[in-house]
Amino acid sequence: DPKIIQKPKYLVAVTGSEKILICEQYLGHNAMYWYRQSAKKPLEFMFSYSYQKLMDNQTASSRFQPQSSKKNHLDLQITALKPDDSATYFCASSHTNNQDTQYFGPGTRLLVL
Amino acid sequence: DAKTTQPDSMESTEGETVHLPCSHATISGNEYIYWYRQVPLQGPEYVTHGLQQNTTNSMAFLAIASDRKSSTLILPHVSLRDAAVYHCILRVPRNNNNAPRFGAGTKLSVKP
């Protein structure tokens, strides 16, 4: 059974629209993260949460807003979508927010037309 | 966190033992050395980590230089499934701003 679920697997959106990427982890972890990977580029850290609180934000744009309704959920809301937002978005989690091992989800592949 | 340097790519053949180098000349005393790998279309996968002593697990052996300025991930008897981008990352424990930052890594190709 998958321990980190990301939904949807693929997502096509039009410029200017809003989408929510879902992430749920069933590992009992207290820290969750979002990363983004554009085509042929390194993985880029976006946010980290610990016990549902924002710990680190490396995303310049306020169009990206994490939402944590439960300890094991960290969704990512993206507003006013642009073609440059096209990427694969990976969710990850770890037991705590220090050197603990991170586990990554399968990713959501977003294409903005 | 201190910076790491890895070769862009390496080639190997199935069954070989592969040595993936990582240089971290400015590593701090409290920074751990982590290795992840990523295959196309999937998220990164934890491989191993260490602080000072060499470590081993079912996936790999991590050799850390005595001065900690470099490390080598050793993959014994590689198979086609080991083809991936391998990332060497330094992390500070108990630092709230501690999410791993990934670089380009080393792309390992494995030939049959």
mmCIF file of C-alpha atoms in Angstrom:
data_model
loop_
_atom_site.group_PDB
_atom_site.id
_atom_site.type_symbol
_atom_site.label_atom_id
_atom_site.label_comp_id
_atom_site.label_asym_id
_atom_site.label_seq_id
_atom_site.Cartn_x
_atom_site.Cartn_y
_atom_site.Cartn_z
ATOM 1 C CA ASP A 1 0.000 0.000 0.000
ATOM 2 C CA PRO A 2 1.353 3.438 -0.837
ATOM 3 C CA LYS A 3 2.400 5.368 2.231
ATOM 4 C CA ILE A 4 2.347 8.804 0.624
ATOM 5 C CA ILE A 5 -0.556 9.532 -1.672
ATOM 6 C CA GLN A 6 -0.573 12.403 -4.113
ATOM 7 C CA LYS A 7 -3.628 13.276 -6.140
ATOM 8 C CA PRO A 8 -4.129 13.690 -8.974
ATOM 9 C CA LYS A 9 -1.288 11.937 -10.756
ATOM 10 C CA TYR A 10 -1.688 14.147 -13.824
ATOM 11 C CA LEU A 11 -3.290 17.560 -14.053
ATOM 12 C CA VAL A 12 -3.880 19.857 -17.015
ATOM 13 C CA ALA A 13 -4.940 23.427 -16.298
ATOM 14 C CA VAL A 14 -5.499 26.608 -18.226
ATOM 15 C CA THR A 15 -3.581 29.801 -17.560
ATOM 16 C CA GLY A 16 -5.171 31.880 -14.847
ATOM 17 C CA SER A 17 -7.032 29.037 -13.183
ATOM 18 C CA GLU A 18 -6.594 27.654 -9.665
ATOM 19 C CA LYS A 19 -5.761 24.100 -8.676
ATOM 20 C CA ILE A 20 -5.182 22.174 -5.460
ATOM 21 C CA LEU A 21 -2.655 19.368 -5.267
ATOM 22 C CA ILE A 22 -3.440 16.789 -2.608
ATOM 23 C CA CYS A 23 -0.896 15.059 -0.367
ATOM 24 C CA GLU A 24 -1.617 12.552 2.391
ATOM 25 C CA GLN A 25 0.931 10.500 4.300
ATOM 26 C CA TYR A 26 0.247 7.390 6.341
ATOM 27 C CA LEU A 27 3.670 7.035 7.918
ATOM 28 C CA GLY A 28 2.800 8.758 11.173
ATOM 29 C CA HIS A 29 5.224 11.577 10.360
ATOM 30 C CA ASN A 30 5.089 15.039 11.849
ATOM 31 C CA ALA A 31 6.897 16.971 9.121
ATOM 32 C CA MET A 32 5.791 17.407 5.521
ATOM 33 C CA TYR A 33 7.316 19.155 2.522
ATOM 34 C CA TRP A 34 6.653 20.271 -1.025
ATOM 35 C CA TYR A 35 9.201 20.237 -3.821
ATOM 36 C CA ARG A 36 8.917 21.165 -7.475
ATOM 37 C CA GLN A 37 10.835 19.752 -10.415
ATOM 38 C CA SER A 38 10.686 21.348 -13.835
ATOM 39 C CA ALA A 39 11.836 19.494 -16.926
ATOM 40 C CA LYS A 40 15.516 18.484 -16.735
ATOM 41 C CA LYS A 41 16.132 20.620 -13.638
ATOM 42 C CA PRO A 42 17.065 19.694 -10.076
ATOM 43 C CA LEU A 43 14.428 19.246 -7.449
ATOM 44 C CA GLU A 44 13.556 22.622 -5.924
ATOM 45 C CA PHE A 45 12.514 22.932 -2.279
ATOM 46 C CA MET A 46 9.321 24.953 -1.731
ATOM 47 C CA PHE A 47 7.873 24.548 1.800
ATOM 48 C CA SER A 48 8.332 22.601 4.983
ATOM 49 C CA TYR A 49 5.757 22.101 7.741
ATOM 50 C CA SER A 50 6.197 20.622 11.179
ATOM 51 C CA TYR A 51 3.185 19.749 13.345
ATOM 52 C CA GLN A 52 1.040 21.665 10.842
ATOM 53 C CA LYS A 53 3.063 24.840 11.204
ATOM 54 C CA LEU A 54 5.091 26.481 8.460
ATOM 55 C CA MET A 55 8.805 26.090 9.173
ATOM 56 C CA ASP A 56 10.443 27.203 5.939
ATOM 57 C CA ASN A 57 9.231 28.877 2.779
ATOM 58 C CA GLN A 58 11.536 29.188 -0.229
ATOM 59 C CA THR A 59 8.832 30.034 -2.742
ATOM 60 C CA ALA A 60 8.823 33.677 -3.718
ATOM 61 C CA SER A 61 5.316 33.736 -5.111
ATOM 62 C CA SER A 62 2.291 34.013 -2.827
ATOM 63 C CA ARG A 63 0.320 32.167 -5.515
ATOM 64 C CA PHE A 64 1.534 28.985 -3.856
ATOM 65 C CA GLN A 65 -0.204 28.335 -0.541
ATOM 66 C CA PRO A 66 0.160 25.121 1.485
ATOM 67 C CA GLN A 67 -2.899 23.996 3.416
ATOM 68 C CA SER A 68 -2.740 21.576 6.333
ATOM 69 C CA SER A 69 -6.181 20.496 7.514
ATOM 70 C CA LYS A 70 -4.827 17.459 9.370
ATOM 71 C CA LYS A 71 -1.430 16.418 10.646
ATOM 72 C CA ASN A 72 -1.024 13.930 7.821
ATOM 73 C CA HIS A 73 -2.257 16.261 5.088
ATOM 74 C CA LEU A 74 -0.385 19.024 3.294
ATOM 75 C CA ASP A 75 -2.169 20.204 0.186
ATOM 76 C CA LEU A 76 -0.792 22.824 -2.173
ATOM 77 C CA GLN A 77 -3.102 25.481 -3.590
ATOM 78 C CA ILE A 78 -1.844 27.263 -6.690
ATOM 79 C CA THR A 79 -3.708 30.325 -7.930
ATOM 80 C CA ALA A 80 -3.459 32.323 -11.146
ATOM 81 C CA LEU A 81 -1.633 29.484 -12.849
ATOM 82 C CA LYS A 82 1.033 30.288 -15.431
ATOM 83 C CA PRO A 83 2.675 28.064 -18.064
ATOM 84 C CA ASP A 84 5.948 28.361 -16.092
ATOM 85 C CA ASP A 85 4.244 26.546 -13.217
ATOM 86 C CA SER A 86 4.271 23.385 -15.335
ATOM 87 C CA ALA A 87 6.325 20.860 -13.398
ATOM 88 C CA THR A 88 6.109 17.753 -11.295
ATOM 89 C CA TYR A 89 5.261 18.573 -7.692
ATOM 90 C CA PHE A 90 6.537 16.150 -5.074
ATOM 91 C CA CYS A 91 5.283 15.880 -1.535
ATOM 92 C CA ALA A 92 7.544 14.391 1.135
ATOM 93 C CA SER A 93 7.412 13.638 4.835
ATOM 94 C CA SER A 94 9.740 12.771 7.675
ATOM 95 C CA HIS A 95 9.300 11.799 11.300
ATOM 96 C CA THR A 96 10.495 15.173 12.507
ATOM 97 C CA ASN A 97 11.894 18.291 10.952
ATOM 98 C CA ASN A 98 15.567 17.622 11.493
ATOM 99 C CA GLN A 99 17.908 15.071 10.021
ATOM 100 C CA ASP A 100 15.295 12.359 9.787
ATOM 101 C CA THR A 101 15.004 10.520 6.503
ATOM 102 C CA GLN A 102 12.536 11.958 4.044
ATOM 103 C CA TYR A 103 10.123 9.823 2.059
ATOM 104 C CA PHE A 104 8.742 11.151 -1.205
ATOM 105 C CA GLY A 105 5.411 10.680 -2.891
ATOM 106 C CA PRO A 106 4.971 9.745 -6.549
ATOM 107 C CA GLY A 107 4.383 13.327 -7.625
ATOM 108 C CA THR A 108 1.678 15.258 -9.450
ATOM 109 C CA ARG A 109 2.528 16.226 -13.015
ATOM 110 C CA LEU A 110 1.026 19.625 -13.750
ATOM 111 C CA LEU A 111 0.765 21.069 -17.235
ATOM 112 C CA VAL A 112 -0.485 24.624 -17.608
ATOM 113 C CA LEU A 113 -1.641 25.593 -21.099
ATOM 114 C CA ASP B 1 24.258 24.120 4.695
ATOM 115 C CA ALA B 2 27.627 23.546 3.057
ATOM 116 C CA LYS B 3 27.853 22.826 -0.652
ATOM 117 C CA THR B 4 28.626 19.490 -2.287
ATOM 118 C CA THR B 5 30.292 18.757 -5.626
ATOM 119 C CA GLN B 6 29.536 15.664 -7.675
ATOM 120 C CA PRO B 7 30.430 14.598 -11.221
ATOM 121 C CA ASP B 8 27.641 15.202 -13.687
ATOM 122 C CA SER B 9 27.527 11.623 -14.909
ATOM 123 C CA MET B 10 29.090 8.189 -14.647
ATOM 124 C CA GLU B 11 28.750 5.030 -16.696
ATOM 125 C CA SER B 12 28.860 1.441 -15.537
ATOM 126 C CA THR B 13 28.042 -2.102 -16.638
ATOM 127 C CA GLU B 14 25.753 -4.543 -14.892
ATOM 128 C CA GLY B 15 27.537 -6.493 -12.187
ATOM 129 C CA GLU B 16 30.228 -3.898 -11.598
ATOM 130 C CA THR B 17 30.860 -2.129 -8.317
ATOM 131 C CA VAL B 18 30.352 1.606 -8.737
ATOM 132 C CA HIS B 19 32.010 4.335 -6.701
ATOM 133 C CA LEU B 20 30.133 7.647 -6.686
ATOM 134 C CA PRO B 21 32.254 10.491 -5.276
ATOM 135 C CA CYS B 22 31.073 13.573 -3.444
ATOM 136 C CA SER B 23 33.228 16.474 -2.320
ATOM 137 C CA HIS B 24 32.181 18.631 0.647
ATOM 138 C CA ALA B 25 35.292 20.545 1.583
ATOM 139 C CA THR B 26 33.474 23.099 3.764
ATOM 140 C CA ILE B 27 31.392 20.625 5.743
ATOM 141 C CA SER B 28 30.643 21.624 9.333
ATOM 142 C CA GLY B 29 31.203 19.334 12.274
ATOM 143 C CA ASN B 30 27.488 18.825 12.868
ATOM 144 C CA GLU B 31 26.454 18.220 9.258
ATOM 145 C CA TYR B 32 25.335 14.752 8.234
ATOM 146 C CA ILE B 33 26.012 13.372 4.753
ATOM 147 C CA TYR B 34 22.869 12.079 3.073
ATOM 148 C CA TRP B 35 22.471 10.235 -0.214
ATOM 149 C CA TYR B 36 19.262 10.033 -2.203
ATOM 150 C CA ARG B 37 18.594 8.694 -5.672
ATOM 151 C CA GLN B 38 15.925 9.570 -8.200
ATOM 152 C CA VAL B 39 14.780 7.642 -11.243
ATOM 153 C CA PRO B 40 12.854 9.426 -13.991
ATOM 154 C CA LEU B 41 9.225 10.214 -13.254
ATOM 155 C CA GLN B 42 9.570 9.262 -9.564
ATOM 156 C CA GLY B 43 10.347 11.075 -6.355
ATOM 157 C CA PRO B 44 13.758 10.775 -4.682
ATOM 158 C CA GLU B 45 14.470 7.677 -2.624
ATOM 159 C CA TYR B 46 16.608 7.635 0.509
ATOM 160 C CA VAL B 47 19.762 5.555 0.134
ATOM 161 C CA THR B 48 21.882 6.093 3.226
ATOM 162 C CA HIS B 49 23.444 8.672 5.520
ATOM 163 C CA GLY B 50 26.340 9.065 7.907
ATOM 164 C CA LEU B 51 28.219 11.504 10.095
ATOM 165 C CA GLN B 52 31.766 10.211 10.490
ATOM 166 C CA GLN B 53 31.843 6.437 10.462
ATOM 167 C CA ASN B 54 31.371 4.374 7.319
ATOM 168 C CA THR B 55 27.894 2.939 7.079
ATOM 169 C CA THR B 56 26.342 0.060 5.193
ATOM 170 C CA ASN B 57 22.842 -1.114 4.428
ATOM 171 C CA SER B 58 21.114 -3.295 1.879
ATOM 172 C CA MET B 59 21.413 -0.646 -0.803
ATOM 173 C CA ALA B 60 24.918 0.737 -0.504
ATOM 174 C CA PHE B 61 28.106 1.310 1.456
ATOM 175 C CA LEU B 62 29.000 4.877 2.418
ATOM 176 C CA ALA B 63 32.678 5.559 2.872
ATOM 177 C CA ILE B 64 33.469 8.852 4.622
ATOM 178 C CA ALA B 65 36.970 10.292 4.524
ATOM 179 C CA SER B 66 38.669 10.725 7.893
ATOM 180 C CA ASP B 67 38.667 14.529 7.449
ATOM 181 C CA ARG B 68 35.008 14.372 6.291
ATOM 182 C CA LYS B 69 35.756 16.554 3.289
ATOM 183 C CA SER B 70 34.646 13.876 0.885
ATOM 184 C CA SER B 71 32.595 10.723 0.767
ATOM 185 C CA THR B 72 31.973 7.894 -1.667
ATOM 186 C CA LEU B 73 28.793 5.947 -2.191
ATOM 187 C CA ILE B 74 29.657 2.420 -3.205
ATOM 188 C CA LEU B 75 27.071 0.371 -5.056
ATOM 189 C CA PRO B 76 28.052 -3.303 -5.255
ATOM 190 C CA HIS B 77 27.044 -5.350 -8.278
ATOM 191 C CA VAL B 78 24.864 -2.728 -9.939
ATOM 192 C CA SER B 79 21.842 -3.728 -11.964
ATOM 193 C CA LEU B 80 19.795 -1.832 -14.525
ATOM 194 C CA ARG B 81 17.468 -0.773 -11.696
ATOM 195 C CA ASP B 82 20.318 1.195 -10.119
ATOM 196 C CA ALA B 83 20.368 3.629 -13.028
ATOM 197 C CA ALA B 84 19.329 6.936 -11.472
ATOM 198 C CA VAL B 85 20.505 10.392 -10.459
ATOM 199 C CA TYR B 86 22.343 10.150 -7.149
ATOM 200 C CA HIS B 87 22.315 13.165 -4.844
ATOM 201 C CA CYS B 88 24.793 13.864 -2.072
ATOM 202 C CA ILE B 89 23.339 16.335 0.447
ATOM 203 C CA LEU B 90 24.516 17.824 3.739
ATOM 204 C CA ARG B 91 22.018 18.395 6.515
ATOM 205 C CA VAL B 92 22.242 19.968 9.975
ATOM 206 C CA PRO B 93 20.362 18.097 12.681
ATOM 207 C CA ARG B 94 17.702 19.791 14.750
ATOM 208 C CA ASN B 95 17.600 22.766 12.457
ATOM 209 C CA ASN B 96 14.066 23.751 11.636
ATOM 210 C CA ASN B 97 15.125 25.111 8.259
ATOM 211 C CA ASN B 98 16.556 21.775 7.370
ATOM 212 C CA ALA B 99 14.698 20.420 4.373
ATOM 213 C CA PRO B 100 17.158 18.878 1.922
ATOM 214 C CA ARG B 101 18.168 21.032 -1.007
ATOM 215 C CA PHE B 102 18.922 18.978 -4.082
ATOM 216 C CA GLY B 103 21.514 19.821 -6.716
ATOM 217 C CA ALA B 104 22.006 18.258 -10.119
ATOM 218 C CA GLY B 105 23.557 15.087 -8.670
ATOM 219 C CA THR B 106 25.386 12.368 -10.607
ATOM 220 C CA LYS B 107 23.489 10.616 -13.348
ATOM 221 C CA LEU B 108 24.501 6.955 -13.250
ATOM 222 C CA SER B 109 23.986 4.977 -16.437
ATOM 223 C CA VAL B 110 24.103 1.176 -16.325
ATOM 224 C CA LYS B 111 24.696 -0.854 -19.477
ATOM 225 C CA PRO B 112 23.582 -4.484 -19.829
#
